[in-house]
Amino acid sequence: MKNVRGILIGRMQPVHNGHMEVIKQVLSEVDEIIIGIGSAQMSHEIKDPFTAGERIVMMSQALADSGIDPSRYYIIPMQDINFNAVWVSHVKMLTPPFSIVYSGNPLVKQLFKEEGFEVRQPHLYDRLHLSGSEVRRRILNDENWKELVPNATVDLINEINGVERIKNLSQKEVSDI
């Protein structure tokens, strides 16, 4: 019997509870999921503070903590190529075969539809609060961000001094004039 495999690509900056809910939803519809860690080349910027490796650790541990069978997912870092006409081929080159694409991004949906893929819009959970932007905003403002993320994300951010990293990245360069 052929496995039905879906793909979900996101920056995961950082992994939050909304990501985990979407992954659980997708796994209720497919046998396996490919989790693409998007913009893998980006890090140490206010919008993209974490490395691909750090995001993979967050995701791997959060999935383990959720009791999700590791044989049901693949976590693959994916660099941006900024060449939309060949991006789907780039993704296919990096991943096991898949038949369903899960995305809320209009460009991603369009590109995969043009290549003949089934595209599904995942339900977004409490999008007002469950977003990487909101987690990073709360970190910068010393607000409770830990309630928005899995324990694995808290642990990794603490391990790498991620709060300090984000606060340092948010500072403007000081001129010596």
JSON list of C-alpha atoms in Angstrom, two decimals:
[
{"chain": "A", "resi": 1, "resn": "MET", "atom": "CA", "xyz": [0.00, 0.00, 0.00]},
{"chain": "A", "resi": 2, "resn": "LYS", "atom": "CA", "xyz": [1.32, 3.42, -0.99]},
{"chain": "A", "resi": 3, "resn": "ASN", "atom": "CA", "xyz": [1.82, 5.99, 1.77]},
{"chain": "A", "resi": 4, "resn": "VAL", "atom": "CA", "xyz": [0.17, 9.37, 1.29]},
{"chain": "A", "resi": 5, "resn": "ARG", "atom": "CA", "xyz": [2.80, 11.99, 2.05]},
{"chain": "A", "resi": 6, "resn": "GLY", "atom": "CA", "xyz": [2.18, 15.70, 2.53]},
{"chain": "A", "resi": 7, "resn": "ILE", "atom": "CA", "xyz": [4.53, 18.64, 2.85]},
{"chain": "A", "resi": 8, "resn": "LEU", "atom": "CA", "xyz": [4.37, 21.73, 5.04]},
{"chain": "A", "resi": 9, "resn": "ILE", "atom": "CA", "xyz": [7.02, 24.44, 4.67]},
{"chain": "A", "resi": 10, "resn": "GLY", "atom": "CA", "xyz": [7.49, 27.24, 7.17]},
{"chain": "A", "resi": 11, "resn": "ARG", "atom": "CA", "xyz": [10.22, 29.43, 8.60]},
{"chain": "A", "resi": 12, "resn": "MET", "atom": "CA", "xyz": [9.46, 28.23, 12.15]},
{"chain": "A", "resi": 13, "resn": "GLN", "atom": "CA", "xyz": [11.08, 31.33, 13.70]},
{"chain": "A", "resi": 14, "resn": "PRO", "atom": "CA", "xyz": [10.56, 29.91, 16.31]},
{"chain": "A", "resi": 15, "resn": "VAL", "atom": "CA", "xyz": [8.54, 26.69, 16.44]},
{"chain": "A", "resi": 16, "resn": "HIS", "atom": "CA", "xyz": [5.28, 27.56, 18.24]},
{"chain": "A", "resi": 17, "resn": "ASN", "atom": "CA", "xyz": [2.08, 25.83, 19.34]},
{"chain": "A", "resi": 18, "resn": "GLY", "atom": "CA", "xyz": [0.30, 26.78, 16.11]},
{"chain": "A", "resi": 19, "resn": "HIS", "atom": "CA", "xyz": [2.88, 24.83, 14.09]},
{"chain": "A", "resi": 20, "resn": "MET", "atom": "CA", "xyz": [2.32, 21.81, 16.32]},
{"chain": "A", "resi": 21, "resn": "GLU", "atom": "CA", "xyz": [-1.47, 21.96, 15.88]},
{"chain": "A", "resi": 22, "resn": "VAL", "atom": "CA", "xyz": [-1.15, 22.23, 12.08]},
{"chain": "A", "resi": 23, "resn": "ILE", "atom": "CA", "xyz": [1.25, 19.26, 12.01]},
{"chain": "A", "resi": 24, "resn": "LYS", "atom": "CA", "xyz": [-1.18, 17.18, 14.07]},
{"chain": "A", "resi": 25, "resn": "GLN", "atom": "CA", "xyz": [-4.00, 18.17, 11.70]},
{"chain": "A", "resi": 26, "resn": "VAL", "atom": "CA", "xyz": [-1.95, 17.24, 8.63]},
{"chain": "A", "resi": 27, "resn": "LEU", "atom": "CA", "xyz": [-0.99, 13.90, 10.20]},
{"chain": "A", "resi": 28, "resn": "SER", "atom": "CA", "xyz": [-4.70, 13.12, 10.63]},
{"chain": "A", "resi": 29, "resn": "GLU", "atom": "CA", "xyz": [-5.01, 13.37, 6.82]},
{"chain": "A", "resi": 30, "resn": "VAL", "atom": "CA", "xyz": [-1.76, 11.75, 5.58]},
{"chain": "A", "resi": 31, "resn": "ASP", "atom": "CA", "xyz": [0.51, 8.88, 6.54]},
{"chain": "A", "resi": 32, "resn": "GLU", "atom": "CA", "xyz": [3.70, 10.97, 6.59]},
{"chain": "A", "resi": 33, "resn": "ILE", "atom": "CA", "xyz": [4.60, 14.64, 6.62]},
{"chain": "A", "resi": 34, "resn": "ILE", "atom": "CA", "xyz": [7.63, 16.43, 5.30]},
{"chain": "A", "resi": 35, "resn": "ILE", "atom": "CA", "xyz": [8.32, 19.48, 7.46]},
{"chain": "A", "resi": 36, "resn": "GLY", "atom": "CA", "xyz": [10.35, 21.95, 5.45]},
{"chain": "A", "resi": 37, "resn": "ILE", "atom": "CA", "xyz": [12.38, 24.38, 7.56]},
{"chain": "A", "resi": 38, "resn": "GLY", "atom": "CA", "xyz": [12.14, 27.30, 5.16]},
{"chain": "A", "resi": 39, "resn": "SER", "atom": "CA", "xyz": [14.65, 30.11, 4.69]},
{"chain": "A", "resi": 40, "resn": "ALA", "atom": "CA", "xyz": [17.27, 27.73, 6.08]},
{"chain": "A", "resi": 41, "resn": "GLN", "atom": "CA", "xyz": [20.09, 30.08, 5.14]},
{"chain": "A", "resi": 42, "resn": "MET", "atom": "CA", "xyz": [18.68, 32.87, 7.31]},
{"chain": "A", "resi": 43, "resn": "SER", "atom": "CA", "xyz": [19.66, 33.48, 10.95]},
{"chain": "A", "resi": 44, "resn": "HIS", "atom": "CA", "xyz": [20.77, 36.15, 13.36]},
{"chain": "A", "resi": 45, "resn": "GLU", "atom": "CA", "xyz": [18.31, 38.71, 11.98]},
{"chain": "A", "resi": 46, "resn": "ILE", "atom": "CA", "xyz": [15.37, 40.14, 13.90]},
{"chain": "A", "resi": 47, "resn": "LYS", "atom": "CA", "xyz": [12.84, 38.41, 11.61]},
{"chain": "A", "resi": 48, "resn": "ASP", "atom": "CA", "xyz": [14.92, 35.22, 11.41]},
{"chain": "A", "resi": 49, "resn": "PRO", "atom": "CA", "xyz": [16.89, 34.95, 14.65]},
{"chain": "A", "resi": 50, "resn": "PHE", "atom": "CA", "xyz": [17.40, 31.17, 14.76]},
{"chain": "A", "resi": 51, "resn": "THR", "atom": "CA", "xyz": [19.58, 28.93, 12.59]},
{"chain": "A", "resi": 52, "resn": "ALA", "atom": "CA", "xyz": [18.12, 26.04, 10.62]},
{"chain": "A", "resi": 53, "resn": "GLY", "atom": "CA", "xyz": [19.86, 23.64, 13.01]},
{"chain": "A", "resi": 54, "resn": "GLU", "atom": "CA", "xyz": [18.30, 25.32, 16.03]},
{"chain": "A", "resi": 55, "resn": "ARG", "atom": "CA", "xyz": [14.86, 25.16, 14.42]},
{"chain": "A", "resi": 56, "resn": "ILE", "atom": "CA", "xyz": [15.36, 21.48, 13.59]},
{"chain": "A", "resi": 57, "resn": "VAL", "atom": "CA", "xyz": [16.19, 20.77, 17.25]},
{"chain": "A", "resi": 58, "resn": "MET", "atom": "CA", "xyz": [13.12, 22.72, 18.39]},
{"chain": "A", "resi": 59, "resn": "MET", "atom": "CA", "xyz": [10.88, 20.82, 15.97]},
{"chain": "A", "resi": 60, "resn": "SER", "atom": "CA", "xyz": [12.40, 17.37, 16.60]},
{"chain": "A", "resi": 61, "resn": "GLN", "atom": "CA", "xyz": [12.10, 17.67, 20.35]},
{"chain": "A", "resi": 62, "resn": "ALA", "atom": "CA", "xyz": [8.60, 19.20, 20.22]},
{"chain": "A", "resi": 63, "resn": "LEU", "atom": "CA", "xyz": [7.41, 16.32, 18.02]},
{"chain": "A", "resi": 64, "resn": "ALA", "atom": "CA", "xyz": [9.03, 13.78, 20.39]},
{"chain": "A", "resi": 65, "resn": "ASP", "atom": "CA", "xyz": [7.43, 15.50, 23.41]},
{"chain": "A", "resi": 66, "resn": "SER", "atom": "CA", "xyz": [4.05, 15.30, 21.62]},
{"chain": "A", "resi": 67, "resn": "GLY", "atom": "CA", "xyz": [4.46, 11.56, 21.18]},
{"chain": "A", "resi": 68, "resn": "ILE", "atom": "CA", "xyz": [4.43, 11.74, 17.39]},
{"chain": "A", "resi": 69, "resn": "ASP", "atom": "CA", "xyz": [5.97, 8.63, 15.84]},
{"chain": "A", "resi": 70, "resn": "PRO", "atom": "CA", "xyz": [9.29, 9.62, 14.20]},
{"chain": "A", "resi": 71, "resn": "SER", "atom": "CA", "xyz": [8.59, 7.24, 11.30]},
{"chain": "A", "resi": 72, "resn": "ARG", "atom": "CA", "xyz": [5.76, 9.60, 10.27]},
{"chain": "A", "resi": 73, "resn": "TYR", "atom": "CA", "xyz": [7.83, 12.73, 9.58]},
{"chain": "A", "resi": 74, "resn": "TYR", "atom": "CA", "xyz": [10.91, 14.09, 7.89]},
{"chain": "A", "resi": 75, "resn": "ILE", "atom": "CA", "xyz": [12.43, 17.46, 8.84]},
{"chain": "A", "resi": 76, "resn": "ILE", "atom": "CA", "xyz": [14.35, 19.00, 5.98]},
{"chain": "A", "resi": 77, "resn": "PRO", "atom": "CA", "xyz": [16.09, 22.40, 5.87]},
{"chain": "A", "resi": 78, "resn": "MET", "atom": "CA", "xyz": [15.28, 24.32, 2.68]},
{"chain": "A", "resi": 79, "resn": "GLN", "atom": "CA", "xyz": [17.22, 27.34, 1.49]},
{"chain": "A", "resi": 80, "resn": "ASP", "atom": "CA", "xyz": [15.45, 30.08, -0.44]},
{"chain": "A", "resi": 81, "resn": "ILE", "atom": "CA", "xyz": [16.47, 30.34, -4.07]},
{"chain": "A", "resi": 82, "resn": "ASN", "atom": "CA", "xyz": [14.40, 33.43, -5.01]},
{"chain": "A", "resi": 83, "resn": "PHE", "atom": "CA", "xyz": [13.65, 31.97, -8.42]},
{"chain": "A", "resi": 84, "resn": "ASN", "atom": "CA", "xyz": [9.93, 31.20, -8.39]},
{"chain": "A", "resi": 85, "resn": "ALA", "atom": "CA", "xyz": [9.79, 29.46, -11.78]},
{"chain": "A", "resi": 86, "resn": "VAL", "atom": "CA", "xyz": [12.03, 26.62, -10.54]},
{"chain": "A", "resi": 87, "resn": "TRP", "atom": "CA", "xyz": [11.27, 26.67, -6.81]},
{"chain": "A", "resi": 88, "resn": "VAL", "atom": "CA", "xyz": [8.93, 23.66, -6.89]},
{"chain": "A", "resi": 89, "resn": "SER", "atom": "CA", "xyz": [11.62, 21.62, -8.66]},
{"chain": "A", "resi": 90, "resn": "HIS", "atom": "CA", "xyz": [14.09, 22.75, -6.00]},
{"chain": "A", "resi": 91, "resn": "VAL", "atom": "CA", "xyz": [11.76, 21.55, -3.23]},
{"chain": "A", "resi": 92, "resn": "LYS", "atom": "CA", "xyz": [11.17, 18.23, -5.01]},
{"chain": "A", "resi": 93, "resn": "MET", "atom": "CA", "xyz": [14.94, 17.73, -5.33]},
{"chain": "A", "resi": 94, "resn": "LEU", "atom": "CA", "xyz": [15.37, 18.10, -1.54]},
{"chain": "A", "resi": 95, "resn": "THR", "atom": "CA", "xyz": [12.51, 15.88, -0.38]},
{"chain": "A", "resi": 96, "resn": "PRO", "atom": "CA", "xyz": [10.98, 12.43, -0.60]},
{"chain": "A", "resi": 97, "resn": "PRO", "atom": "CA", "xyz": [8.07, 12.28, -3.08]},
{"chain": "A", "resi": 98, "resn": "PHE", "atom": "CA", "xyz": [4.85, 13.92, -1.85]},
{"chain": "A", "resi": 99, "resn": "SER", "atom": "CA", "xyz": [1.37, 14.39, -3.27]},
{"chain": "A", "resi": 100, "resn": "ILE", "atom": "CA", "xyz": [-0.30, 17.01, -1.06]},
{"chain": "A", "resi": 101, "resn": "VAL", "atom": "CA", "xyz": [0.98, 20.48, -0.25]},
{"chain": "A", "resi": 102, "resn": "TYR", "atom": "CA", "xyz": [-0.24, 22.26, 2.88]},
{"chain": "A", "resi": 103, "resn": "SER", "atom": "CA", "xyz": [0.15, 26.03, 2.78]},
{"chain": "A", "resi": 104, "resn": "GLY", "atom": "CA", "xyz": [-1.63, 29.27, 3.49]},
{"chain": "A", "resi": 105, "resn": "ASN", "atom": "CA", "xyz": [0.88, 31.24, 1.42]},
{"chain": "A", "resi": 106, "resn": "PRO", "atom": "CA", "xyz": [-0.74, 32.41, -1.87]},
{"chain": "A", "resi": 107, "resn": "LEU", "atom": "CA", "xyz": [2.52, 32.21, -3.86]},
{"chain": "A", "resi": 108, "resn": "VAL", "atom": "CA", "xyz": [3.37, 28.72, -2.60]},
{"chain": "A", "resi": 109, "resn": "LYS", "atom": "CA", "xyz": [-0.15, 27.53, -3.36]},
{"chain": "A", "resi": 110, "resn": "GLN", "atom": "CA", "xyz": [-0.03, 28.98, -6.88]},
{"chain": "A", "resi": 111, "resn": "LEU", "atom": "CA", "xyz": [3.39, 27.54, -7.70]},
{"chain": "A", "resi": 112, "resn": "PHE", "atom": "CA", "xyz": [2.46, 24.03, -6.58]},
{"chain": "A", "resi": 113, "resn": "LYS", "atom": "CA", "xyz": [-0.98, 24.15, -8.26]},
{"chain": "A", "resi": 114, "resn": "GLU", "atom": "CA", "xyz": [0.71, 25.08, -11.55]},
{"chain": "A", "resi": 115, "resn": "GLU", "atom": "CA", "xyz": [2.85, 21.93, -11.18]},
{"chain": "A", "resi": 116, "resn": "GLY", "atom": "CA", "xyz": [-0.26, 19.76, -10.69]},
{"chain": "A", "resi": 117, "resn": "PHE", "atom": "CA", "xyz": [-0.10, 19.20, -6.94]},
{"chain": "A", "resi": 118, "resn": "GLU", "atom": "CA", "xyz": [-3.13, 18.98, -4.68]},
{"chain": "A", "resi": 119, "resn": "VAL", "atom": "CA", "xyz": [-2.93, 22.01, -2.37]},
{"chain": "A", "resi": 120, "resn": "ARG", "atom": "CA", "xyz": [-4.78, 22.26, 0.92]},
{"chain": "A", "resi": 121, "resn": "GLN", "atom": "CA", "xyz": [-5.08, 25.25, 3.22]},
{"chain": "A", "resi": 122, "resn": "PRO", "atom": "CA", "xyz": [-4.41, 24.14, 6.80]},
{"chain": "A", "resi": 123, "resn": "HIS", "atom": "CA", "xyz": [-6.52, 25.55, 9.60]},
{"chain": "A", "resi": 124, "resn": "LEU", "atom": "CA", "xyz": [-4.58, 28.27, 11.41]},
{"chain": "A", "resi": 125, "resn": "TYR", "atom": "CA", "xyz": [-4.89, 28.07, 15.19]},
{"chain": "A", "resi": 126, "resn": "ASP", "atom": "CA", "xyz": [-5.32, 31.33, 17.13]},
{"chain": "A", "resi": 127, "resn": "ARG", "atom": "CA", "xyz": [-3.31, 33.18, 14.49]},
{"chain": "A", "resi": 128, "resn": "LEU", "atom": "CA", "xyz": [-3.57, 36.44, 16.47]},
{"chain": "A", "resi": 129, "resn": "HIS", "atom": "CA", "xyz": [-1.34, 34.95, 19.18]},
{"chain": "A", "resi": 130, "resn": "LEU", "atom": "CA", "xyz": [0.27, 31.90, 17.59]},
{"chain": "A", "resi": 131, "resn": "SER", "atom": "CA", "xyz": [2.78, 33.38, 15.18]},
{"chain": "A", "resi": 132, "resn": "GLY", "atom": "CA", "xyz": [6.53, 33.70, 15.16]},
{"chain": "A", "resi": 133, "resn": "SER", "atom": "CA", "xyz": [6.15, 37.48, 14.96]},
{"chain": "A", "resi": 134, "resn": "GLU", "atom": "CA", "xyz": [4.09, 37.51, 18.15]},
{"chain": "A", "resi": 135, "resn": "VAL", "atom": "CA", "xyz": [6.56, 35.25, 19.98]},
{"chain": "A", "resi": 136, "resn": "ARG", "atom": "CA", "xyz": [9.47, 37.49, 18.97]},
{"chain": "A", "resi": 137, "resn": "ARG", "atom": "CA", "xyz": [7.49, 40.65, 19.88]},
{"chain": "A", "resi": 138, "resn": "ARG", "atom": "CA", "xyz": [6.76, 39.27, 23.34]},
{"chain": "A", "resi": 139, "resn": "ILE", "atom": "CA", "xyz": [10.39, 38.32, 23.86]},
{"chain": "A", "resi": 140, "resn": "LEU", "atom": "CA", "xyz": [11.46, 41.87, 22.98]},
{"chain": "A", "resi": 141, "resn": "ASN", "atom": "CA", "xyz": [8.88, 43.38, 25.34]},
{"chain": "A", "resi": 142, "resn": "ASP", "atom": "CA", "xyz": [9.53, 41.02, 28.27]},
{"chain": "A", "resi": 143, "resn": "GLU", "atom": "CA", "xyz": [6.02, 39.61, 27.98]},
{"chain": "A", "resi": 144, "resn": "ASN", "atom": "CA", "xyz": [4.98, 35.97, 28.47]},
{"chain": "A", "resi": 145, "resn": "TRP", "atom": "CA", "xyz": [6.12, 34.24, 25.29]},
{"chain": "A", "resi": 146, "resn": "LYS", "atom": "CA", "xyz": [6.59, 30.80, 26.80]},
{"chain": "A", "resi": 147, "resn": "GLU", "atom": "CA", "xyz": [2.85, 30.09, 26.78]},
{"chain": "A", "resi": 148, "resn": "LEU", "atom": "CA", "xyz": [2.88, 30.28, 22.96]},
{"chain": "A", "resi": 149, "resn": "VAL", "atom": "CA", "xyz": [5.57, 27.67, 22.31]},
{"chain": "A", "resi": 150, "resn": "PRO", "atom": "CA", "xyz": [6.31, 24.03, 23.13]},
{"chain": "A", "resi": 151, "resn": "ASN", "atom": "CA", "xyz": [8.67, 23.33, 26.05]},
{"chain": "A", "resi": 152, "resn": "ALA", "atom": "CA", "xyz": [11.28, 22.24, 23.50]},
{"chain": "A", "resi": 153, "resn": "THR", "atom": "CA", "xyz": [11.34, 25.75, 22.04]},
{"chain": "A", "resi": 154, "resn": "VAL", "atom": "CA", "xyz": [11.70, 27.29, 25.51]},
{"chain": "A", "resi": 155, "resn": "ASP", "atom": "CA", "xyz": [14.54, 24.88, 26.30]},
{"chain": "A", "resi": 156, "resn": "LEU", "atom": "CA", "xyz": [16.44, 25.61, 23.08]},
{"chain": "A", "resi": 157, "resn": "ILE", "atom": "CA", "xyz": [15.99, 29.38, 23.36]},
{"chain": "A", "resi": 158, "resn": "ASN", "atom": "CA", "xyz": [17.29, 29.21, 26.92]},
{"chain": "A", "resi": 159, "resn": "GLU", "atom": "CA", "xyz": [20.21, 26.96, 25.91]},
{"chain": "A", "resi": 160, "resn": "ILE", "atom": "CA", "xyz": [21.44, 29.38, 23.22]},
{"chain": "A", "resi": 161, "resn": "ASN", "atom": "CA", "xyz": [20.62, 32.60, 25.12]},
{"chain": "A", "resi": 162, "resn": "GLY", "atom": "CA", "xyz": [18.04, 33.31, 22.44]},
{"chain": "A", "resi": 163, "resn": "VAL", "atom": "CA", "xyz": [16.27, 36.06, 24.38]},
{"chain": "A", "resi": 164, "resn": "GLU", "atom": "CA", "xyz": [19.53, 38.00, 24.57]},
{"chain": "A", "resi": 165, "resn": "ARG", "atom": "CA", "xyz": [20.19, 37.28, 20.88]},
{"chain": "A", "resi": 166, "resn": "ILE", "atom": "CA", "xyz": [16.81, 38.69, 19.83]},
{"chain": "A", "resi": 167, "resn": "LYS", "atom": "CA", "xyz": [17.21, 41.76, 22.03]},
{"chain": "A", "resi": 168, "resn": "ASN", "atom": "CA", "xyz": [20.71, 42.41, 20.67]},
{"chain": "A", "resi": 169, "resn": "LEU", "atom": "CA", "xyz": [19.51, 41.98, 17.08]},
{"chain": "A", "resi": 170, "resn": "SER", "atom": "CA", "xyz": [16.75, 44.54, 17.66]},
{"chain": "A", "resi": 171, "resn": "GLN", "atom": "CA", "xyz": [19.16, 47.31, 18.64]},
{"chain": "A", "resi": 172, "resn": "LYS", "atom": "CA", "xyz": [20.03, 49.98, 16.13]},
{"chain": "A", "resi": 173, "resn": "GLU", "atom": "CA", "xyz": [23.66, 50.45, 15.25]},
{"chain": "A", "resi": 174, "resn": "VAL", "atom": "CA", "xyz": [25.18, 53.15, 17.41]},
{"chain": "A", "resi": 175, "resn": "SER", "atom": "CA", "xyz": [26.98, 55.84, 15.45]},
{"chain": "A", "resi": 176, "resn": "ASP", "atom": "CA", "xyz": [30.24, 57.14, 16.89]},
{"chain": "A", "resi": 177, "resn": "ILE", "atom": "CA", "xyz": [29.68, 60.63, 15.52]}
]
